[in-house]
Coordinates of C-alpha atoms in Angstrom, one line a residue:
V33 CA 0.0 0.0 0.0
C34 CA 2.7 2.5 1.0
R35 CA 5.5 0.9 -0.9
S36 CA 7.6 0.7 2.3
N37 CA 10.2 -2.1 2.6
K38 CA 10.6 -1.6 6.4
S39 CA 9.2 -4.2 8.8
P40 CA 7.2 -6.4 6.3
W41 CA 4.5 -8.6 7.9
V42 CA 2.9 -11.4 6.0
C43 CA -0.7 -12.5 6.7
L44 CA -0.7 -16.3 7.4
T45 CA -4.3 -16.5 6.1
C46 CA -4.1 -14.9 2.7
S47 CA -0.3 -14.3 2.3
S48 CA -0.6 -10.6 1.6
V49 CA 2.3 -8.5 2.9
H50 CA 1.8 -5.2 4.7
C51 CA 4.0 -2.9 6.8
G52 CA 4.1 -3.3 10.6
R53 CA 2.4 -0.9 13.0
Y54 CA 5.7 1.1 13.7
V55 CA 5.7 2.1 10.0
N56 CA 2.2 2.9 8.8
G57 CA 0.3 0.1 10.5
H58 CA -1.2 -1.4 7.2
A59 CA -0.8 -5.0 8.6
K60 CA -3.1 -4.0 11.5
K61 CA -5.5 -2.2 9.1
H62 CA -5.7 -5.4 7.1
Y63 CA -6.7 -7.3 10.2
E64 CA -9.3 -4.7 11.2
D65 CA -10.8 -4.6 7.7
A66 CA -11.3 -8.4 7.9
Q67 CA -13.3 -7.9 11.1
V68 CA -16.0 -5.7 9.6
P69 CA -18.4 -8.5 8.4
M70 CA -18.3 -10.0 11.9
T71 CA -20.3 -7.0 13.4
N72 CA -23.5 -8.0 11.6
H73 CA -23.2 -11.8 11.4
K74 CA -23.1 -14.5 14.0
K75 CA -19.7 -16.1 14.2
T76 CA -19.4 -19.5 12.4
E77 CA -16.6 -21.9 12.1
K78 CA -16.1 -21.0 8.5
Q79 CA -15.9 -17.3 9.2
E80 CA -13.5 -18.0 12.1
K81 CA -11.0 -19.4 9.6
V82 CA -10.8 -16.2 7.5
Q83 CA -10.2 -13.7 10.3
H84 CA -6.7 -12.8 9.1
T85 CA -5.6 -12.4 12.8
V86 CA -2.2 -14.1 12.6
C87 CA 0.8 -12.8 10.7
M88 CA 4.6 -13.2 10.7
D89 CA 7.4 -10.7 10.7
C90 CA 9.4 -11.5 7.6
S91 CA 12.6 -10.3 9.3
S92 CA 12.6 -12.0 12.6
Y93 CA 10.1 -14.9 11.7
S94 CA 8.1 -14.2 14.9
T95 CA 4.4 -14.9 14.7
Y96 CA 1.9 -12.4 16.0
C97 CA -1.8 -12.5 16.7
Y98 CA -3.7 -9.2 16.5
R99 CA -6.8 -10.6 18.3
C100 CA -4.6 -11.6 21.4
D101 CA -2.4 -8.6 20.8
D102 CA 0.6 -10.8 21.6
F103 CA 3.1 -13.0 19.9
V104 CA 2.4 -16.7 19.3
V105 CA 4.6 -19.5 20.6
N106 CA 2.8 -22.7 19.6
D107 CA 2.5 -24.1 16.1
T108 CA -0.3 -26.0 14.3
K109 CA -0.5 -29.8 14.5
L110 CA 1.0 -30.0 11.0
G111 CA 3.8 -27.6 11.8
L112 CA 2.6 -25.1 9.2
V113 CA 4.1 -22.0 10.9
Q114 CA 7.6 -23.6 10.9
K115 CA 7.2 -24.5 7.2
V116 CA 6.4 -20.8 6.4
R117 CA 9.4 -19.8 8.5
E118 CA 11.7 -22.2 6.6
H119 CA 10.3 -21.0 3.3
L120 CA 11.0 -17.4 4.1
Q121 CA 14.5 -18.3 5.3
N122 CA 15.2 -20.1 2.0
L123 CA 14.0 -17.1 0.0
E124 CA 16.2 -14.8 2.1
N125 CA 19.3 -17.0 1.7
S126 CA 18.8 -17.3 -2.1
A127 CA 18.3 -13.5 -2.4
F128 CA 21.3 -12.9 -0.3
T129 CA 23.5 -15.1 -2.4
S130 CA 22.4 -13.5 -5.7
D131 CA 22.9 -10.0 -4.2
R132 CA 26.3 -10.6 -2.7
H133 CA 28.2 -10.2 -6.0
R134 CA 26.2 -7.1 -7.0
K135 CA 26.8 -5.4 -3.6
R136 CA 30.5 -6.2 -3.7
K137 CA 30.7 -4.4 -7.1
L138 CA 28.8 -1.4 -5.8
L139 CA 31.2 -1.1 -2.8
E140 CA 34.2 -1.2 -5.1
N141 CA 32.8 1.7 -7.0
S142 CA 33.1 4.9 -4.9
S143 CA 30.8 6.9 -7.1
L144 CA 27.9 4.6 -6.6
T145 CA 28.0 3.8 -2.9
S146 CA 26.6 6.0 -0.1
K147 CA 29.1 4.3 2.3
L148 CA 31.8 6.6 1.0
L149 CA 32.0 10.4 1.5
K150 CA 34.6 13.1 0.8
V151 CA 36.2 14.8 3.8
N152 CA 38.8 17.5 3.2
G153 CA 39.2 16.3 -0.4
S154 CA 39.9 12.7 0.5
T155 CA 37.5 9.8 0.3
T156 CA 36.8 8.0 3.5
A157 CA 34.5 5.1 4.5
L158 CA 31.3 5.9 6.4
C159 CA 31.8 2.7 8.5
A160 CA 28.4 3.3 10.3
T161 CA 26.3 0.2 11.0
G162 CA 22.6 0.3 11.5
L163 CA 20.4 -1.9 13.7
R164 CA 17.7 -4.0 12.1
N165 CA 14.2 -3.5 13.5
L166 CA 12.9 -6.8 14.9
G167 CA 9.3 -5.6 15.1
N168 CA 8.7 -2.3 16.9
T169 CA 12.3 -2.4 18.4
C170 CA 13.2 1.1 17.3
F171 CA 13.0 2.2 21.0
M172 CA 15.9 -0.2 21.7
N173 CA 17.9 0.7 18.5
A174 CA 17.8 4.4 19.2
I175 CA 19.2 3.9 22.8
L176 CA 21.8 1.4 21.7
Q177 CA 23.1 3.7 18.9
S178 CA 23.2 6.7 21.4
L179 CA 25.2 4.7 24.0
S180 CA 27.5 3.3 21.3
N181 CA 28.6 6.9 20.6
I182 CA 29.5 7.7 24.2
Q183 CA 33.1 6.9 23.9
Q184 CA 34.1 6.1 27.5
F185 CA 31.1 4.0 28.2
C186 CA 31.3 2.1 24.9
C187 CA 35.1 1.5 25.1
Y188 CA 34.8 -0.1 28.5
F189 CA 32.4 -2.8 27.2
K190 CA 34.3 -3.4 24.0
E191 CA 37.5 -4.1 25.9
L192 CA 35.9 -6.7 28.2
P193 CA 37.0 -10.3 27.4
A194 CA 34.3 -12.4 25.7
V195 CA 32.2 -14.9 27.6
E196 CA 31.2 -18.1 25.8
L197 CA 27.7 -18.8 27.1
R198 CA 26.9 -21.8 24.9
N199 CA 28.9 -24.6 23.5
G200 CA 28.5 -26.8 20.4
K201 CA 27.7 -26.1 16.8
T202 CA 24.8 -23.8 17.6
A203 CA 26.7 -21.5 20.0
G204 CA 25.7 -18.0 19.5
R205 CA 23.4 -18.8 16.6
R206 CA 19.6 -18.3 16.8
T207 CA 17.4 -17.8 13.7
Y208 CA 14.4 -16.6 15.8
H209 CA 13.4 -16.4 19.4
T210 CA 10.3 -17.1 21.5
R211 CA 9.7 -16.9 25.2
S212 CA 9.2 -20.7 25.3
Q213 CA 12.9 -21.3 24.6
G214 CA 14.4 -22.2 27.9
D215 CA 17.9 -20.8 28.5
N216 CA 18.5 -19.2 31.8
N217 CA 22.3 -18.9 31.3
V218 CA 22.2 -15.5 29.6
S219 CA 24.4 -12.4 30.1
L220 CA 23.1 -8.9 29.3
V221 CA 26.7 -7.6 29.6
E222 CA 28.0 -10.1 27.1
E223 CA 25.3 -9.5 24.5
F224 CA 25.5 -5.7 25.0
R225 CA 29.3 -6.0 24.4
K226 CA 28.8 -8.0 21.2
T227 CA 26.3 -5.5 19.9
L228 CA 28.6 -2.5 20.6
C229 CA 31.5 -4.4 18.9
A230 CA 29.4 -5.0 15.8
L231 CA 28.7 -1.2 15.4
W232 CA 31.3 1.1 13.7
Q233 CA 33.4 -1.8 12.4
G234 CA 32.2 -1.1 8.8
S235 CA 31.9 -4.7 7.8
Q236 CA 28.1 -4.6 7.3
T237 CA 25.4 -2.0 6.7
A238 CA 23.1 -3.4 9.4
F239 CA 23.4 -5.7 12.4
S240 CA 20.5 -7.7 13.8
P241 CA 20.4 -7.5 17.7
E242 CA 18.4 -10.7 18.0
S243 CA 20.5 -12.2 20.7
L244 CA 20.5 -9.0 22.8
F245 CA 16.7 -8.7 22.4
Y246 CA 16.3 -12.4 23.5
V247 CA 18.2 -11.6 26.7
V248 CA 16.1 -8.5 27.2
W249 CA 13.0 -10.7 27.1
K250 CA 14.5 -13.1 29.6
I251 CA 15.5 -10.6 32.2
M252 CA 13.1 -7.6 31.5
P253 CA 9.6 -9.1 31.2
N254 CA 8.1 -5.6 30.7
F255 CA 9.7 -5.6 27.2
R256 CA 8.4 -9.0 25.9
G257 CA 6.4 -8.9 22.7
Y258 CA 6.5 -6.6 19.7
Q259 CA 4.5 -3.6 20.9
Q260 CA 6.1 -0.1 20.9
Q261 CA 7.8 0.7 24.2
D262 CA 9.1 3.8 25.8
A263 CA 12.8 4.5 25.0
H264 CA 13.5 6.3 28.3
E265 CA 12.0 3.4 30.3
F266 CA 14.1 0.9 28.3
M267 CA 17.3 2.9 28.9
R268 CA 16.7 3.0 32.7
Y269 CA 16.0 -0.8 32.8
L270 CA 19.1 -1.5 30.6
L271 CA 21.5 0.7 32.7
D272 CA 20.1 -0.7 36.0
H273 CA 20.5 -4.3 34.8
L274 CA 24.0 -3.7 33.4
H275 CA 24.9 -2.1 36.7
L276 CA 23.6 -5.1 38.7
E277 CA 25.3 -7.7 36.5
L278 CA 28.6 -5.9 36.5
Q279 CA 28.7 -6.2 40.3
G280 CA 28.8 -10.0 39.9
G281 CA 31.8 -12.1 39.1
F282 CA 33.7 -12.3 35.7
N283 CA 35.9 -15.4 35.1
G284 CA 36.6 -15.5 38.8
V285 CA 37.5 -11.8 38.9
S286 CA 35.0 -9.2 40.2
R287 CA 34.0 -6.7 37.5
S288 CA 34.4 -3.9 40.0
V289 CA 38.1 -4.9 40.3
I290 CA 38.4 -4.6 36.5
L291 CA 36.8 -1.2 36.8
Q292 CA 39.2 -0.1 39.5
E293 CA 42.1 -1.1 37.3
N294 CA 40.8 1.1 34.5
S295 CA 42.7 4.3 34.9
S296 CA 40.1 6.3 33.0
L297 CA 37.6 5.8 35.8
S298 CA 39.2 6.7 39.1
A299 CA 37.5 5.9 42.4
S300 CA 37.1 9.5 43.3
N301 CA 34.7 10.0 40.4
K302 CA 32.3 7.1 41.3
C303 CA 28.8 7.4 42.5
C304 CA 27.4 4.3 44.2
I305 CA 23.8 3.2 43.4
N306 CA 22.5 -0.1 44.8
G307 CA 25.9 -1.4 46.0
A308 CA 29.4 -1.3 44.5
S309 CA 30.3 1.2 41.8
T310 CA 30.4 0.1 38.2
V311 CA 31.1 1.8 34.8
V312 CA 27.4 2.7 34.7
T313 CA 27.5 4.8 37.9
A314 CA 31.1 6.0 37.2
I315 CA 29.9 7.6 34.0
F316 CA 26.2 8.4 34.4
G317 CA 26.0 8.7 38.2
G318 CA 25.4 12.0 39.8
I319 CA 24.0 13.1 43.2
L320 CA 21.1 15.4 43.9
Q321 CA 20.5 17.2 47.2
N322 CA 16.8 17.4 48.0
E323 CA 15.9 20.2 50.5
V324 CA 12.4 20.2 52.1
N325 CA 11.3 23.0 54.4
C326 CA 8.3 22.9 56.6
L327 CA 6.3 26.1 56.1
I328 CA 4.8 25.9 59.7
C329 CA 7.9 25.5 61.9
G330 CA 10.7 26.1 59.4
T331 CA 12.4 22.8 60.0
E332 CA 14.7 21.9 57.1
S333 CA 15.2 18.3 55.9
R334 CA 18.1 17.4 53.5
K335 CA 18.8 14.1 51.8
F336 CA 21.1 13.0 49.0
D337 CA 19.7 11.1 46.1
P338 CA 21.9 9.4 43.5
F339 CA 20.7 9.6 39.8
L340 CA 21.6 8.2 36.4
D341 CA 19.5 10.8 34.5
L342 CA 17.3 13.8 35.2
S343 CA 13.7 13.9 34.1
L344 CA 12.7 17.5 33.2
D345 CA 9.2 18.9 32.9
I346 CA 8.4 21.1 29.9
P347 CA 7.0 24.2 31.7
S348 CA 3.2 24.5 31.2
Q349 CA 3.4 28.0 29.6
F350 CA 5.2 26.5 26.6
R351 CA 2.8 23.5 26.0
N352 CA 0.2 25.3 24.0
K353 CA 2.3 25.7 20.8
R354 CA 0.9 23.0 18.5
T355 CA 1.9 24.0 15.0
K356 CA 5.2 25.1 13.4
N357 CA 3.6 28.4 12.2
Q358 CA 2.3 29.3 15.7
E359 CA 5.1 31.6 17.0
S360 CA 3.2 33.2 19.8
G361 CA 5.2 33.6 23.1
P362 CA 8.9 32.9 23.8
M363 CA 10.6 29.7 22.7
C364 CA 11.1 27.0 25.3
T365 CA 14.8 26.3 26.0
L366 CA 16.6 23.5 27.8
R367 CA 17.6 26.1 30.4
D368 CA 13.8 26.8 31.1
C369 CA 13.4 23.0 31.8
L370 CA 16.4 22.9 34.1
R371 CA 15.3 26.0 35.9
S372 CA 11.8 24.5 36.4
F373 CA 13.4 21.4 37.8
T374 CA 15.7 23.2 40.3
D375 CA 13.5 26.1 41.3
L376 CA 11.9 26.3 44.8
E377 CA 8.5 24.6 44.6
E378 CA 5.6 24.5 47.1
L379 CA 4.3 21.0 47.4
D380 CA 0.6 20.6 46.8
E381 CA -2.0 18.9 49.1
T382 CA -1.3 15.4 47.8
E383 CA 2.4 15.7 48.6
L384 CA 2.3 17.0 52.2
Y385 CA 5.6 16.6 54.1
M386 CA 5.8 14.6 57.3
C387 CA 7.5 17.1 59.6
H388 CA 9.4 15.4 62.4
K389 CA 9.2 18.4 64.6
C390 CA 5.5 19.1 64.1
K391 CA 4.9 15.3 64.2
K392 CA 2.4 15.5 61.4
K393 CA 2.1 16.2 57.6
Q394 CA 2.5 19.9 56.9
K395 CA 2.7 22.3 53.9
S396 CA 6.3 22.6 52.7
T397 CA 8.6 23.7 49.9
K398 CA 11.0 21.6 48.0
K399 CA 14.2 22.5 46.1
F400 CA 16.8 20.4 44.2
W401 CA 20.5 21.1 44.0
I402 CA 23.0 19.1 42.1
Q403 CA 25.6 18.0 44.6
K404 CA 27.8 16.1 42.1
L405 CA 27.6 16.3 38.3
P406 CA 28.2 13.1 36.2
K407 CA 30.7 12.5 33.4
V408 CA 27.7 12.0 31.0
L409 CA 24.7 14.1 31.8
C410 CA 21.5 12.4 30.5
L411 CA 18.5 14.7 30.4
H412 CA 15.0 13.2 29.7
L413 CA 12.3 15.6 28.6
K414 CA 8.9 14.5 30.0
R415 CA 6.9 14.6 26.8
F416 CA 4.3 12.1 27.8
H417 CA 1.8 12.9 30.6
W418 CA -1.6 11.6 31.7
T419 CA -4.7 13.6 31.2
A420 CA -7.9 11.9 32.5
Y421 CA -7.6 8.4 30.9
L422 CA -5.2 9.3 28.1
R423 CA -1.5 9.6 27.9
N424 CA -0.8 12.6 25.7
K425 CA 2.4 13.9 24.1
V426 CA 3.8 17.4 24.6
D427 CA 5.0 18.2 21.1
T428 CA 6.7 21.5 22.0
Y429 CA 10.1 22.2 20.5
V430 CA 12.8 22.7 23.1
E431 CA 15.9 24.6 22.1
F432 CA 19.1 22.9 23.2
P433 CA 22.8 23.8 22.8
L434 CA 25.2 21.6 20.8
R435 CA 28.1 22.9 22.8
G436 CA 28.8 24.5 26.1
L437 CA 25.8 23.6 28.3
D438 CA 26.8 25.3 31.6
M439 CA 25.5 23.5 34.7
K440 CA 27.4 25.6 37.2
C441 CA 24.3 27.6 38.4
Y442 CA 22.5 24.4 39.4
L443 CA 25.4 23.2 41.6
L444 CA 25.2 23.2 45.4
E445 CA 28.8 24.4 45.7
P446 CA 29.8 26.0 42.4
E447 CA 32.9 27.6 43.9
N448 CA 34.5 24.2 44.3
S449 CA 34.3 23.3 40.6
G450 CA 36.8 24.1 38.0
P451 CA 36.3 26.6 35.1
E452 CA 35.4 23.9 32.6
S453 CA 34.2 21.1 34.8
C454 CA 30.6 22.2 34.5
L455 CA 30.5 22.6 30.7
Y456 CA 28.9 19.8 28.6
D457 CA 28.9 19.1 24.8
L458 CA 26.1 17.1 23.1
A459 CA 26.9 13.5 22.1
A460 CA 23.5 12.1 21.2
V461 CA 19.8 12.9 20.9
V462 CA 16.9 10.4 20.9
V463 CA 13.8 11.7 19.1
H464 CA 10.2 10.3 19.2
H465 CA 8.2 10.8 16.0
G466 CA 4.4 10.5 16.3
S467 CA 1.7 11.4 18.8
G468 CA 1.5 8.6 21.4
V469 CA 3.9 6.6 23.6
G470 CA 2.4 3.3 22.4
S471 CA 2.9 4.3 18.7
G472 CA 5.2 6.4 16.6
H473 CA 8.8 5.8 15.9
Y474 CA 12.2 6.4 17.5
T475 CA 15.4 7.6 15.8
A476 CA 18.7 9.0 17.1
Y477 CA 21.3 11.6 16.2
A478 CA 24.8 11.0 17.4
A479 CA 28.2 12.6 16.9
H480 CA 31.1 10.3 15.9
E481 CA 34.6 11.6 15.3
G482 CA 33.3 15.1 14.7
R483 CA 30.5 14.2 12.3
W484 CA 26.8 13.9 13.0
F485 CA 24.9 10.8 12.0
H486 CA 21.1 10.0 11.9
F487 CA 20.3 6.5 13.0
N488 CA 17.0 5.2 11.7
D489 CA 17.1 1.5 12.5
S490 CA 19.0 -0.2 9.7
T491 CA 19.5 3.1 7.8
V492 CA 22.4 5.4 8.8
T493 CA 22.9 8.8 7.1
L494 CA 25.4 11.6 7.5
T495 CA 23.7 14.8 8.6
D496 CA 24.7 18.3 9.8
E497 CA 24.4 20.3 13.0
E498 CA 21.6 22.5 11.6
T499 CA 19.4 19.4 11.2
V500 CA 20.3 18.1 14.7
V501 CA 19.3 21.4 16.5
K502 CA 15.9 21.4 14.8
A503 CA 15.0 18.0 16.3
K504 CA 12.3 17.7 19.0
A505 CA 14.5 16.0 21.5
Y506 CA 13.2 13.3 23.9
I507 CA 16.5 12.2 25.5
L508 CA 19.7 14.3 25.4
F509 CA 23.2 12.9 26.2
Y510 CA 25.8 15.5 27.2
V511 CA 29.4 14.6 27.8
E512 CA 31.5 16.6 30.2
R513 CA 34.0 18.8 28.5
Q514 CA 37.6 18.0 29.5
A515 CA 39.8 20.9 30.7
K516 CA 42.8 21.3 28.4
S517 CA 45.2 20.8 31.2
G518 CA 43.3 17.8 32.6
A519 CA 44.4 15.1 30.1
D520 CA 44.7 12.7 33.1
K521 CA 41.0 12.8 33.5
L522 CA 40.4 11.3 30.0

């Protein structure tokens, strides 16, 4: 219908092929159109067979039922689903063989390939690798591409020694995954390491993160299935589970010991969250000071909260701008969002503070200070919010700097920081396209060796700074600028 070659889904009733719901949702529309006659007629066994409810992803060979709104594990008595799977695999293998020679010739010809570009007069390889969409997995791909371009974080995992989880001929090879496959011996760190190693090596245009997604299903039940997920929620789960697994053993050696031996991450820069420090807390970890003042007796309560990212509200006065042509009022900036987060706030009736001096809940004020800034400052703009029974998206454009984000004015003790220790430069941006959290599409912009790239699942294109700053950011990754004399910090 839409001529898209992304995420093709084949109907297992009539064999028609449509795009998945993360593209234009024509596979779902095909199912819905088949339901129309059922509203006026009583269900019969004959009509039941032509409901067009079950389809298969032609890329990952996973079977999905629209009526159940879930993926299907079991097969028919005759094993028809597996036969379709094998047929699609044979088609893909034959197409791959015939295309291999043609693709090699294209790569040899620099004038025809988009993988080559001119920089300062000389031709260099693009080397960027995309991530295949396994069925609404753009939320995962955008986060993985962003993290892969945070150099310190990525290099740590790529330098870890490999762990062989399975032995035998099928080690590391899976054609498709379902939650019925029993394999508890999985490692998120290992599959994350393999995925990062596959990116930026330039040997392929797109990598399929099937093994990583399988591990995600095993240890993060929230992300099972092929429905659209929230990229920020996935990032938090991913970092938390990496942090927990890194605290365990590694070939008889504690991973925290390996971290301590890494000179780039000294112990003084670590922020502990849930136990020992790891590369996750060493790079993303910061500390907030939360001050609460009782408005009745004036008692002040302070506590320190570690964080891996900051979730910022888009101030309500900027939320009414719906169209590009509507220029009424000032433009919302990232500084407005940060100021709203750290400004003194009076807690409402539902958030009354239990004052230890008054011995009861009282009206109070709250203020956040940043006690310690992280090496990588991750800022999440709260674009999704509940209104009545719906979760709406705030589509307001928020202006953000590419370089020199100054965080000094939000520090608890700014006088103790160096001249450049509070300056941050943008490394990556995750963007949500669409209107709802359960729909739409995620892409990412990231800087690599001084050039900006746009990561749209398996497609990676070179872009420019002007395009990046126009993006309606959802998650921003800022890297601490290193002082010129502080080479030892790198």
